[in-house]
Amino acid sequence: MKRKLSFLFLSALTIPFFMVSCSDDKEEQEVKPATDLVVDNNSVTLLQGDEITVSITSGNGDYYVKPFDENVATATINGNKVTIKATENSQLEENNRTETTILIVDGRKKVARVLVRVAKLWDLTVDAPEEGFDLFIGEKRLVKILTGNGDYQISIPEGADKFLEVGELSGQVIPLTAKFETGADPVNITITDKKGKTITIPVVVNIVDLTLKSNEATFAEPDAESQYISIERDNGGYSFTYQVGDSEPTTNATIVEATEKENLITLKPKARGDVKVIVTDQKGSVEEISVKVNPYNLKLENEATSLIIGGYEASTEIAITRGNGDYKLAQLTDDNKTYLKTAELITEDGATKLKLTGKKLVATTLELSDAAGQKLTLPVYVNPVCYRMEYDVCFKIDIKKYAESHSEVKSMNQLTFEVVFYPTYTRSMQSFIGLESVFLLRAEAKDVNPRFEIATKINGKSDPRFRSQQTIYCDDSEGGRKTPGKWYHIAIVYDGTKSSTKEAYKMYINGVRETLTPADNSYEDCAPNSSLNLTDVGGNDKALLIGRSGDSYRVGYCKVYQARMWKRALDESEIKANMCKILNAEEHSDLMGYWVFSKGVGGTTVFENWGNGGSGLDAQVCLQNISENKPAWGAELPATYNGDKSRFEPIECPHSY
């Protein structure tokens, strides 16, 4: 007795555990949306005692059936097949017919209904007129048997499958597809049921008028992607011809090529032009497609939309990479000729290139065209560049020789030097512009982080110098130098009409006056010389120099863009207004020397004076590394430094040009 009670107690414990586990499993199951229950035939007609199978085409499983009236019809289910059987001795109505409904239900309570008609014997009827109907080639139609006695057989005359394709009976639906025109004589489709009832449907297949979804196509260029046009009505069997203008149609696809597959016309462009594509089907029905293939857009190498020439004597070339041949450059305008020395089209290795050579720093516009009339308006910028002097190059103006015919430089009571430059290195006494022992912009005698200073001449004073507050920034970080480098516009001004050095000597850095500190208190505020003799220049070179002074030890180590020499003391407003602009000397009568180091080409021996002082102030190239203290004046300017680096570099200073 005890053993039996123990078993019962264990069972009692196990049952709730099992129930909980089952409940947990159900909760973990993913609940999917229920699918509609669908059968392939919602209405069937049977004779008493006959049966038919209806298939479930969509549902959620766990199917069962429920007849409304088993005295009329019963139903059984096996998998997704529902067998409906008309009851043998069902009670029929006065017309010898009756009907009921079979419900089909799945596990998600989705329901489908099948209407069941039962009769002793049905007339065979279809949803087509007695006289039959017409079809176009390729047209499809479904014929439905409305009433009949089952076991339907469909037949057509021998050889009629050439004209009409009769598909397999699906439920009580017959699919038909027209294939070939029949002429006036129809194809007779005969349907017979198991009781010998028959019906004949005459079908005539006609030729259709060819119809396209679109009758035009436009391509952006000959290399554009193919386009597609669908055939909406047709007779099959296509051919294509092409007509250009009023010429005779031809099979030669020169502008566009047309092909067809599965009632889809593919148009592939080949060349620019307009063409009519004539589409003809096997029955002679014709449609036309108007096709326009636009010419290639005129394009330059790297998709360039403008050209930059680095320097007023530099050249550049760029290839025409896209176009329609027969390229032409519009006749050069006066504006073009002002700023460009040459502009021409050249052919090299089968490629056409535009070659330009600068003449003046500014922008102009050229126009290219091709055989298709495509045009490209091309802005051309002759951009300023700077010249990298490093340690081996400077520029000399022979002031002593100049003084032979311009004696005013021997007694200058006012003088301004301007220079736009970028120090690449700093060292003691490196010089940027001026005259040794007369009037000079240089670095103080300090190798690391020197300041800018004016070195000049004051009677009775030994080596007078006035230093800026700012230290010089350069690219080189050696020894704790101030980096990174930066562009400077510096103007040093001498005015001998002033009574004190504080007003006689001024420095402007990037347009702002700098507070100057004298190297020695003895000339902090004494009377300056009333004039300067520019021919009193000291050092080995005895010249006005840009990029050095005295001897080769005092080289500039900088990139220089332009420099100016005025026979007047400029004030702050005009210095600031014109810092880096390209000036017209005709508008500035006091501008004696003006040098722009933007040629952009090597092999130069001289930079012409753009100022009003004439060619006597031309800046000659000086190669300082020929031999120590014996520079080569008028030597050929090297195009590169350190092997392959260009001497000419873009201007990046923050000033307005």
XYZ file of C-alpha atoms in Angstrom:
657
model
C 0.000 0.000 0.000
C 2.794 2.405 0.783
C 4.512 1.670 -2.527
C 1.361 2.478 -4.472
C 0.916 5.782 -2.674
C 4.520 6.747 -3.446
C 3.978 6.128 -7.136
C 0.859 8.200 -7.152
C 2.621 11.040 -5.363
C 5.508 11.002 -7.849
C 3.068 11.032 -10.718
C 1.307 14.019 -9.225
C 4.608 15.884 -9.092
C 5.541 14.953 -12.627
C 2.321 16.036 -14.289
C 2.501 19.729 -13.417
C 6.203 19.787 -14.349
C 5.348 18.351 -17.725
C 2.590 20.869 -18.192
C 4.878 23.735 -17.339
C 7.545 22.477 -19.760
C 5.033 22.185 -22.574
C 3.755 25.655 -21.835
C 7.291 27.027 -21.956
C 7.936 25.333 -25.283
C 4.849 26.913 -26.762
C 5.874 30.315 -25.529
C 9.252 29.918 -27.161
C 7.698 29.042 -30.513
C 7.724 31.883 -33.013
C 4.206 32.878 -34.010
C 4.056 33.329 -37.751
C 1.251 35.141 -39.591
C -1.465 32.801 -40.836
C -1.614 32.100 -44.588
C -4.910 32.389 -46.450
C -6.519 29.043 -47.218
C -6.856 28.719 -50.996
C -8.132 25.864 -53.218
C -7.845 25.493 -56.966
C -11.591 25.178 -57.558
C -14.290 26.889 -55.533
C -17.182 25.580 -57.601
C -17.709 22.035 -58.895
C -20.528 20.279 -60.699
C -21.168 16.586 -60.183
C -23.629 13.981 -61.187
C -25.074 11.872 -58.457
C -22.515 9.291 -57.362
C -19.614 11.124 -59.090
C -16.616 12.487 -57.276
C -13.939 15.126 -57.929
C -10.707 16.124 -56.234
C -9.985 19.712 -55.229
C -6.414 20.675 -54.312
C -5.413 22.977 -51.467
C -2.835 25.334 -52.988
C -2.165 27.450 -49.885
C -2.890 27.036 -46.176
C -1.533 26.334 -42.719
C -1.824 22.515 -42.420
C -3.946 20.406 -40.053
C -6.796 20.406 -42.567
C -10.254 18.990 -41.992
C -13.493 19.183 -43.995
C -17.073 19.791 -42.989
C -19.922 19.243 -45.458
C -23.015 21.345 -44.859
C -25.327 18.585 -46.042
C -24.028 15.030 -46.385
C -27.366 14.078 -48.007
C -26.126 16.090 -50.985
C -22.361 15.544 -50.900
C -19.627 14.212 -48.666
C -15.965 15.070 -48.447
C -12.761 13.456 -47.303
C -9.255 14.847 -47.088
C -5.859 13.284 -47.652
C -2.926 15.661 -47.269
C -3.852 18.652 -49.406
C -6.344 16.749 -51.602
C -10.060 17.030 -50.875
C -12.269 14.363 -52.492
C -15.855 15.478 -52.934
C -18.472 12.860 -53.749
C -22.060 13.485 -54.732
C -24.410 11.313 -52.719
C -25.942 8.516 -54.858
C -29.559 8.926 -53.894
C -29.718 12.536 -52.884
C -33.031 14.303 -52.931
C -33.058 16.600 -55.958
C -35.306 19.535 -56.559
C -37.849 19.885 -59.355
C -35.139 20.783 -61.874
C -33.292 17.617 -60.911
C -30.554 19.687 -59.325
C -29.417 20.631 -55.847
C -26.366 22.100 -54.198
C -24.454 22.380 -50.930
C -21.217 23.773 -49.557
C -18.104 22.017 -48.337
C -16.071 23.850 -45.714
C -12.322 23.290 -45.581
C -10.642 24.453 -42.358
C -6.961 24.506 -41.409
C -5.144 24.537 -38.064
C -5.152 28.358 -37.942
C -8.935 28.444 -38.461
C -8.623 29.750 -41.998
C -11.608 28.647 -44.126
C -12.230 27.925 -47.800
C -15.647 27.118 -49.328
C -16.433 24.874 -52.283
C -19.847 25.145 -53.872
C -21.050 21.703 -54.944
C -23.795 21.371 -57.563
C -25.362 17.977 -58.014
C -27.615 16.922 -60.874
C -28.802 13.872 -62.598
C -27.343 15.113 -65.912
C -25.934 18.511 -66.926
C -25.923 20.227 -70.265
C -22.362 21.010 -71.344
C -21.903 24.789 -71.337
C -18.880 27.175 -71.460
C -18.303 30.904 -70.988
C -17.797 31.484 -74.719
C -20.355 32.509 -77.332
C -21.869 29.844 -79.566
C -20.421 31.520 -82.649
C -16.940 31.347 -81.138
C -14.421 34.188 -80.960
C -11.288 35.710 -82.548
C -7.748 35.816 -81.192
C -4.685 37.770 -82.331
C -1.395 35.977 -82.760
C 0.199 35.644 -79.350
C -3.039 36.426 -77.501
C -4.107 34.143 -74.647
C -7.592 33.323 -73.381
C -9.110 31.070 -70.715
C -12.298 29.161 -71.521
C -14.239 27.933 -68.455
C -16.625 24.978 -68.457
C -19.682 26.267 -66.638
C -21.726 23.063 -66.513
C -21.114 19.502 -67.561
C -20.818 15.942 -66.390
C -17.082 15.613 -65.708
C -14.228 13.708 -67.332
C -13.884 16.367 -69.972
C -11.957 15.641 -73.151
C -10.752 18.452 -75.407
C -9.796 17.920 -79.026
C -8.949 19.952 -82.114
C -8.591 18.804 -85.747
C -5.315 17.235 -86.824
C -2.753 19.877 -87.704
C -4.687 22.615 -85.943
C -1.971 22.894 -83.260
C -0.096 24.995 -85.824
C -2.674 27.711 -85.287
C -3.777 27.222 -81.710
C -2.164 25.820 -78.589
C -4.616 24.152 -76.208
C -3.204 23.811 -72.719
C -3.988 21.202 -70.103
C -7.362 21.369 -68.379
C -6.997 22.918 -64.931
C -10.151 22.179 -62.926
C -12.735 23.263 -65.478
C -10.583 25.926 -67.212
C -9.018 25.478 -70.656
C -6.046 27.812 -71.554
C -5.742 28.803 -75.235
C -2.848 30.574 -77.006
C -3.030 31.844 -80.596
C 0.023 30.916 -82.688
C -0.634 31.482 -86.383
C -3.386 33.122 -88.394
C -6.132 30.757 -89.612
C -7.660 32.829 -92.310
C -11.445 32.659 -92.564
C -11.676 29.011 -91.476
C -11.734 28.618 -87.683
C -10.143 26.001 -85.496
C -12.982 24.033 -83.892
C -12.341 23.127 -80.255
C -14.530 20.176 -79.208
C -15.255 19.454 -75.546
C -16.855 16.110 -74.501
C -17.896 14.993 -71.018
C -18.311 11.473 -69.648
C -21.964 11.428 -70.504
C -21.260 12.094 -74.139
C -22.375 15.686 -74.071
C -20.369 17.804 -76.536
C -19.870 21.456 -77.438
C -17.837 23.043 -80.229
C -16.102 26.430 -79.984
C -14.913 27.996 -83.283
C -11.724 30.070 -82.871
C -10.255 32.305 -85.598
C -6.651 33.536 -85.267
C -5.979 36.915 -86.898
C -2.893 39.026 -87.626
C -2.342 41.741 -84.998
C -1.179 45.293 -85.662
C 2.361 45.566 -84.296
C 2.307 47.820 -81.230
C 5.327 49.083 -79.253
C 5.334 50.609 -75.787
C 7.429 53.539 -77.066
C 8.357 54.853 -80.486
C 11.369 56.958 -79.586
C 14.687 56.755 -77.773
C 17.404 59.305 -77.015
C 20.970 58.488 -75.975
C 23.266 60.925 -74.202
C 26.283 59.779 -76.231
C 27.451 56.826 -78.371
C 28.831 54.999 -75.315
C 25.597 55.253 -73.352
C 23.900 52.182 -71.898
C 21.438 50.235 -74.065
C 17.733 51.066 -73.895
C 14.798 48.670 -74.109
C 11.348 48.912 -75.711
C 8.737 46.233 -75.083
C 6.477 44.835 -77.812
C 2.874 44.987 -76.614
C 1.112 43.316 -79.581
C 2.735 41.464 -82.417
C 2.866 38.515 -84.768
C 6.415 37.391 -83.936
C 9.404 36.955 -86.232
C 11.092 40.383 -86.342
C 13.483 42.092 -88.697
C 15.086 45.529 -88.449
C 16.120 48.090 -91.030
C 17.566 51.566 -90.527
C 16.845 54.826 -92.313
C 19.026 57.908 -92.018
C 17.387 61.068 -93.319
C 15.734 60.549 -96.706
C 18.027 57.711 -97.735
C 16.775 54.236 -98.528
C 16.403 51.877 -95.543
C 19.328 49.539 -95.063
C 20.269 46.666 -92.787
C 23.531 48.435 -91.927
C 23.306 49.459 -88.248
C 25.724 52.392 -88.223
C 24.123 54.639 -85.587
C 22.212 52.145 -83.447
C 21.821 48.371 -83.452
C 18.435 46.754 -82.697
C 17.855 43.174 -81.542
C 14.829 41.349 -80.105
C 14.438 38.661 -77.459
C 11.266 37.586 -75.690
C 9.271 40.524 -77.051
C 11.861 43.061 -75.844
C 13.721 45.234 -78.344
C 17.261 46.214 -77.308
C 18.706 49.407 -78.794
C 22.482 49.766 -78.535
C 24.056 53.078 -79.659
C 27.129 52.971 -81.879
C 27.688 56.480 -83.255
C 26.195 59.954 -83.050
C 23.298 60.773 -85.341
C 19.558 60.451 -85.955
C 18.036 57.277 -87.395
C 14.665 55.578 -87.827
C 14.613 51.960 -86.741
C 11.951 50.163 -88.812
C 10.543 47.089 -87.032
C 8.751 44.521 -89.211
C 7.164 41.308 -87.892
C 6.685 38.104 -89.837
C 3.231 39.207 -91.009
C 4.456 42.462 -92.433
C 3.128 44.694 -89.668
C 5.475 47.676 -89.275
C 6.376 50.175 -86.557
C 9.095 52.867 -86.461
C 11.319 53.988 -83.596
C 12.891 57.440 -83.852
C 16.353 57.248 -82.295
C 18.682 60.136 -81.493
C 22.256 59.458 -80.394
C 23.795 62.665 -79.122
C 27.475 63.340 -79.819
C 30.218 62.783 -77.268
C 30.613 65.534 -74.765
C 33.861 67.346 -75.360
C 36.160 66.415 -72.472
C 39.762 66.946 -71.468
C 42.190 64.727 -69.636
C 41.217 64.055 -66.002
C 37.824 65.683 -66.635
C 39.524 69.086 -66.466
C 37.200 72.076 -66.720
C 39.951 74.689 -66.554
C 43.682 74.956 -67.131
C 46.369 76.336 -64.885
C 49.715 77.536 -66.161
C 52.247 77.938 -63.380
C 54.142 81.042 -64.434
C 53.961 83.679 -67.121
C 56.386 81.895 -69.460
C 55.514 78.347 -68.475
C 53.718 75.933 -70.757
C 51.192 73.206 -70.212
C 49.674 70.470 -72.340
C 46.437 68.598 -71.903
C 44.926 65.878 -74.073
C 41.404 65.876 -75.491
C 40.118 62.521 -74.259
C 36.523 62.668 -75.480
C 34.964 64.277 -78.488
C 33.902 63.885 -82.089
C 37.091 64.656 -83.991
C 38.134 67.577 -86.164
C 38.969 69.680 -83.128
C 39.333 73.407 -83.524
C 40.479 76.222 -81.296
C 38.498 79.415 -81.722
C 40.402 82.369 -83.105
C 42.381 84.011 -80.329
C 40.947 87.249 -79.023
C 42.946 90.304 -78.035
C 42.425 89.223 -74.434
C 43.863 85.776 -75.209
C 46.895 87.320 -76.896
C 47.501 89.614 -73.927
C 47.835 86.784 -71.445
C 48.944 83.846 -73.603
C 52.100 83.733 -75.694
C 50.861 80.700 -77.653
C 47.730 78.547 -77.806
C 47.591 75.694 -80.286
C 46.356 72.165 -80.944
C 49.017 69.536 -81.572
C 48.795 65.843 -82.441
C 51.148 63.365 -80.779
C 50.871 59.576 -80.922
C 47.385 59.835 -82.365
C 46.141 62.077 -79.537
C 45.113 65.705 -79.930
C 46.468 68.014 -77.245
C 45.962 71.625 -76.323
C 49.305 73.338 -75.691
C 49.452 76.732 -74.000
C 52.262 79.067 -73.009
C 51.695 81.902 -70.570
C 52.554 85.523 -71.125
C 50.998 87.533 -68.301
C 49.675 86.629 -64.872
C 45.911 86.709 -65.047
C 42.940 84.684 -66.352
C 41.527 84.382 -69.854
C 39.128 82.065 -71.696
C 39.508 79.774 -74.706
C 36.891 77.909 -76.718
C 37.274 74.413 -78.200
C 34.907 72.817 -80.689
C 34.653 69.549 -82.634
C 33.059 68.107 -85.751
C 29.698 67.672 -83.997
C 29.545 71.301 -82.965
C 30.249 70.434 -79.341
C 31.902 73.344 -77.560
C 33.969 73.628 -74.430
C 34.545 77.005 -72.837
C 37.812 76.691 -70.980
C 38.998 79.193 -68.360
C 42.793 79.483 -68.397
C 44.627 80.780 -65.357
C 48.207 81.995 -65.680
C 48.928 81.677 -61.992
C 51.755 83.216 -60.049
C 54.451 80.907 -58.783
C 57.434 81.537 -56.596
C 61.088 80.682 -57.137
C 62.949 78.558 -54.588
C 66.441 80.018 -54.164
C 67.819 77.786 -51.429
C 71.567 78.376 -50.882
C 72.854 78.366 -54.424
C 70.917 81.046 -56.296
C 70.238 84.741 -55.856
C 69.385 87.688 -58.098
C 71.666 90.649 -58.813
C 70.782 94.131 -60.018
C 73.931 95.987 -61.082
C 73.211 99.266 -59.330
C 76.654 100.733 -60.002
C 76.258 100.363 -63.724
C 72.728 101.672 -63.511
C 73.967 104.782 -61.709
C 76.115 105.669 -64.687
C 72.991 106.803 -66.512
C 70.668 107.371 -63.542
C 72.554 109.563 -61.099
C 69.494 110.060 -58.871
C 70.264 106.737 -57.169
C 73.398 108.348 -55.698
C 71.255 110.624 -53.565
C 67.957 109.019 -52.535
C 66.158 110.832 -49.739
C 63.371 108.225 -49.767
C 63.387 104.518 -50.565
C 61.081 101.504 -50.107
C 61.876 97.842 -50.664
C 59.111 95.233 -50.728
C 59.496 91.468 -50.970
C 57.047 88.548 -50.830
C 58.911 85.480 -49.617
C 58.843 82.297 -47.553
C 61.900 81.383 -45.454
C 62.817 77.718 -45.774
C 65.669 77.919 -43.280
C 67.089 80.467 -40.841
C 70.650 81.408 -40.011
C 72.654 84.339 -38.868
C 72.607 87.376 -41.168
C 70.752 85.686 -44.026
C 69.661 88.482 -46.341
C 66.470 88.897 -48.355
C 66.626 92.181 -50.293
C 68.692 95.353 -50.357
C 72.143 96.870 -50.522
C 74.904 95.769 -48.170
C 76.009 98.676 -45.922
C 73.254 100.921 -47.340
C 69.713 99.634 -46.787
C 69.014 95.965 -46.292
C 66.368 93.502 -44.992
C 68.083 90.590 -43.274
C 68.035 88.308 -40.220
C 69.877 89.363 -37.097
C 73.232 87.763 -36.277
C 71.714 84.729 -34.589
C 71.435 81.226 -36.000
C 68.331 80.056 -34.118
C 65.096 82.060 -34.172
C 66.553 85.337 -35.392
C 64.424 88.438 -35.870
C 64.049 90.504 -39.022
C 66.176 93.615 -39.071
C 66.972 96.654 -41.164
C 70.706 97.141 -41.627
C 71.501 100.637 -42.872
C 73.949 103.553 -42.809
C 73.955 106.482 -40.424
C 76.898 108.891 -40.426
C 79.066 108.424 -37.382
C 77.367 105.223 -36.314
C 78.845 101.783 -36.557
C 76.671 99.183 -38.252
C 73.235 100.581 -37.322
C 70.499 97.946 -37.231
C 66.822 98.022 -36.249
C 65.177 94.727 -35.251
C 61.598 93.521 -35.381
C 59.765 91.984 -32.466
C 58.788 88.952 -34.563
C 61.117 86.019 -34.979
C 61.405 84.302 -38.321
C 59.444 81.112 -38.962
C 60.815 78.529 -41.375
C 60.296 74.905 -42.431
C 63.390 73.514 -40.711
C 62.952 72.496 -37.055
C 66.680 71.953 -36.441
C 67.959 73.564 -33.269
C 64.520 74.532 -32.018
C 63.719 76.884 -34.893
C 60.211 78.334 -35.121
C 58.077 76.190 -37.404
C 56.120 75.758 -39.555
C 57.236 78.192 -42.195
C 54.919 80.890 -43.498
C 54.646 83.532 -46.170
C 55.681 87.086 -45.479
C 55.180 90.378 -47.214
C 57.755 92.743 -45.735
C 58.299 96.350 -46.657
C 61.232 98.353 -45.310
C 60.922 102.123 -45.668
C 63.606 104.851 -45.509
C 62.587 108.502 -45.278
C 65.560 110.926 -45.005
C 63.217 113.869 -44.640
C 62.386 112.801 -41.098
C 64.312 114.155 -38.129
C 64.628 110.915 -36.130
C 65.412 107.290 -36.838
C 62.095 106.248 -35.308
C 60.284 107.815 -38.222
C 62.993 107.493 -40.815
C 63.191 103.692 -40.689
C 60.040 101.568 -40.730
C 59.193 97.929 -41.264
C 55.795 96.514 -42.214
C 55.139 92.789 -41.821
C 52.069 91.626 -43.755
C 50.840 95.204 -43.963
C 51.197 96.014 -40.264
C 53.890 98.361 -38.953
C 56.375 96.583 -36.703
C 57.865 98.066 -33.570
C 61.634 98.251 -34.187
C 64.305 97.938 -31.551
C 67.794 99.386 -32.273
C 70.685 97.008 -31.840
C 72.529 99.856 -30.047
C 71.029 102.677 -28.003
C 73.398 105.166 -29.610
C 71.219 105.502 -32.669
C 67.837 104.786 -31.101
C 66.496 108.200 -31.959
C 69.230 110.149 -33.642
C 69.010 112.058 -36.901
C 69.232 109.759 -39.933
C 71.233 110.454 -43.042
C 69.329 112.880 -45.228
C 69.953 110.666 -48.244
C 71.380 107.326 -49.274
C 73.883 106.669 -52.036
C 72.922 103.335 -53.494
C 76.295 102.968 -55.150
C 78.018 102.841 -51.753
C 77.022 99.192 -51.570
C 79.566 96.999 -49.789
C 80.484 93.343 -49.890
C 82.019 91.359 -52.693
C 79.174 91.819 -55.120
C 78.724 95.602 -55.060
C 75.104 95.150 -56.186
C 71.460 95.362 -55.204
C 70.702 91.745 -54.295
C 67.624 89.619 -53.737
C 68.340 86.430 -51.793
C 71.754 87.399 -50.336
C 74.101 90.249 -49.489
C 77.807 90.845 -49.057
C 79.120 87.375 -49.681
C 77.756 83.898 -50.210
C 77.549 83.254 -46.474
C 74.562 85.561 -46.239
C 72.255 83.672 -48.623
C 68.505 84.022 -48.278
C 67.278 80.416 -48.037
C 63.780 81.270 -49.151
C 61.083 81.054 -51.794
C 60.485 84.437 -53.384
C 57.484 85.581 -55.392
C 58.037 89.250 -56.171
C 60.061 92.248 -55.077
C 59.742 95.996 -55.604
C 61.924 99.096 -55.267
C 60.267 102.516 -54.887
C 61.930 105.921 -54.942
C 59.395 107.032 -52.384
C 58.557 106.250 -48.761
C 55.295 104.267 -48.948
C 52.777 104.672 -46.144
C 50.949 101.866 -44.368
C 47.692 102.159 -46.322
C 49.258 101.784 -49.772
C 51.534 98.982 -48.591
C 48.550 97.083 -47.255
C 46.470 97.739 -50.369
C 49.057 96.398 -52.836
C 50.949 93.759 -50.875
C 50.851 90.894 -53.361
C 49.008 92.346 -56.304
C 50.375 92.397 -59.810
C 50.920 96.093 -60.411
C 50.834 98.108 -63.618
C 53.962 100.252 -63.524
C 52.295 102.868 -65.712
C 49.974 103.600 -62.812
C 52.870 104.012 -60.351
C 55.489 106.456 -61.570
C 57.666 106.009 -58.454
C 57.988 102.254 -58.963
C 61.604 101.994 -60.180
C 62.252 98.285 -59.871
C 59.643 95.537 -60.048
C 60.577 91.875 -60.305
C 58.111 88.988 -60.476
C 59.833 85.604 -60.170
C 56.980 83.683 -61.824
C 58.339 82.682 -65.193
C 57.814 79.055 -64.285
C 60.622 77.752 -66.527
C 64.244 76.884 -66.032
C 67.057 78.107 -68.232
C 66.384 81.752 -67.392
C 69.364 84.084 -67.058
C 67.469 87.262 -66.208
C 64.164 88.428 -64.735
C 63.094 91.584 -66.526
C 62.346 94.738 -64.624
C 58.604 95.483 -64.883
C 59.080 98.833 -63.171
C 59.772 102.245 -64.665
C 63.543 102.137 -64.149
C 64.163 100.326 -67.429
C 66.254 97.300 -68.325
C 69.222 98.607 -66.354
C 67.453 97.244 -63.296
C 66.910 93.769 -64.714
C 67.638 91.034 -62.139
C 70.392 88.704 -63.298
C 70.566 85.132 -62.059
C 73.554 84.438 -59.849
C 74.809 80.894 -59.275
C 76.595 81.164 -55.949
C 78.059 77.681 -55.757
C 80.389 78.058 -58.737
C 83.135 78.927 -56.319
C 83.175 80.626 -52.961
C 82.874 84.407 -53.256
C 83.005 84.207 -57.044
C 79.421 83.913 -58.155
C 78.570 83.429 -61.814
C 76.507 86.453 -62.844
C 74.103 85.983 -65.747
C 74.238 82.209 -65.477
C 71.408 79.937 -66.529
C 68.829 79.383 -63.837
C 68.479 75.712 -62.875
C 64.991 74.271 -63.291
C 65.296 71.904 -60.321
C 67.040 71.504 -56.994
C 67.978 68.421 -54.981
C 67.881 66.409 -58.159
C 64.263 66.499 -59.312
C 62.321 69.068 -57.294
C 60.981 71.973 -59.316
C 62.340 75.398 -58.488
C 58.917 76.907 -59.164
C 56.175 76.280 -56.615
C 52.599 77.542 -56.114
C 51.991 80.654 -54.066
C 50.247 79.951 -50.805
C 50.578 83.219 -48.981
C 47.381 84.573 -47.436
C 47.275 87.822 -49.331
C 44.987 89.019 -52.052
C 46.393 88.900 -55.537
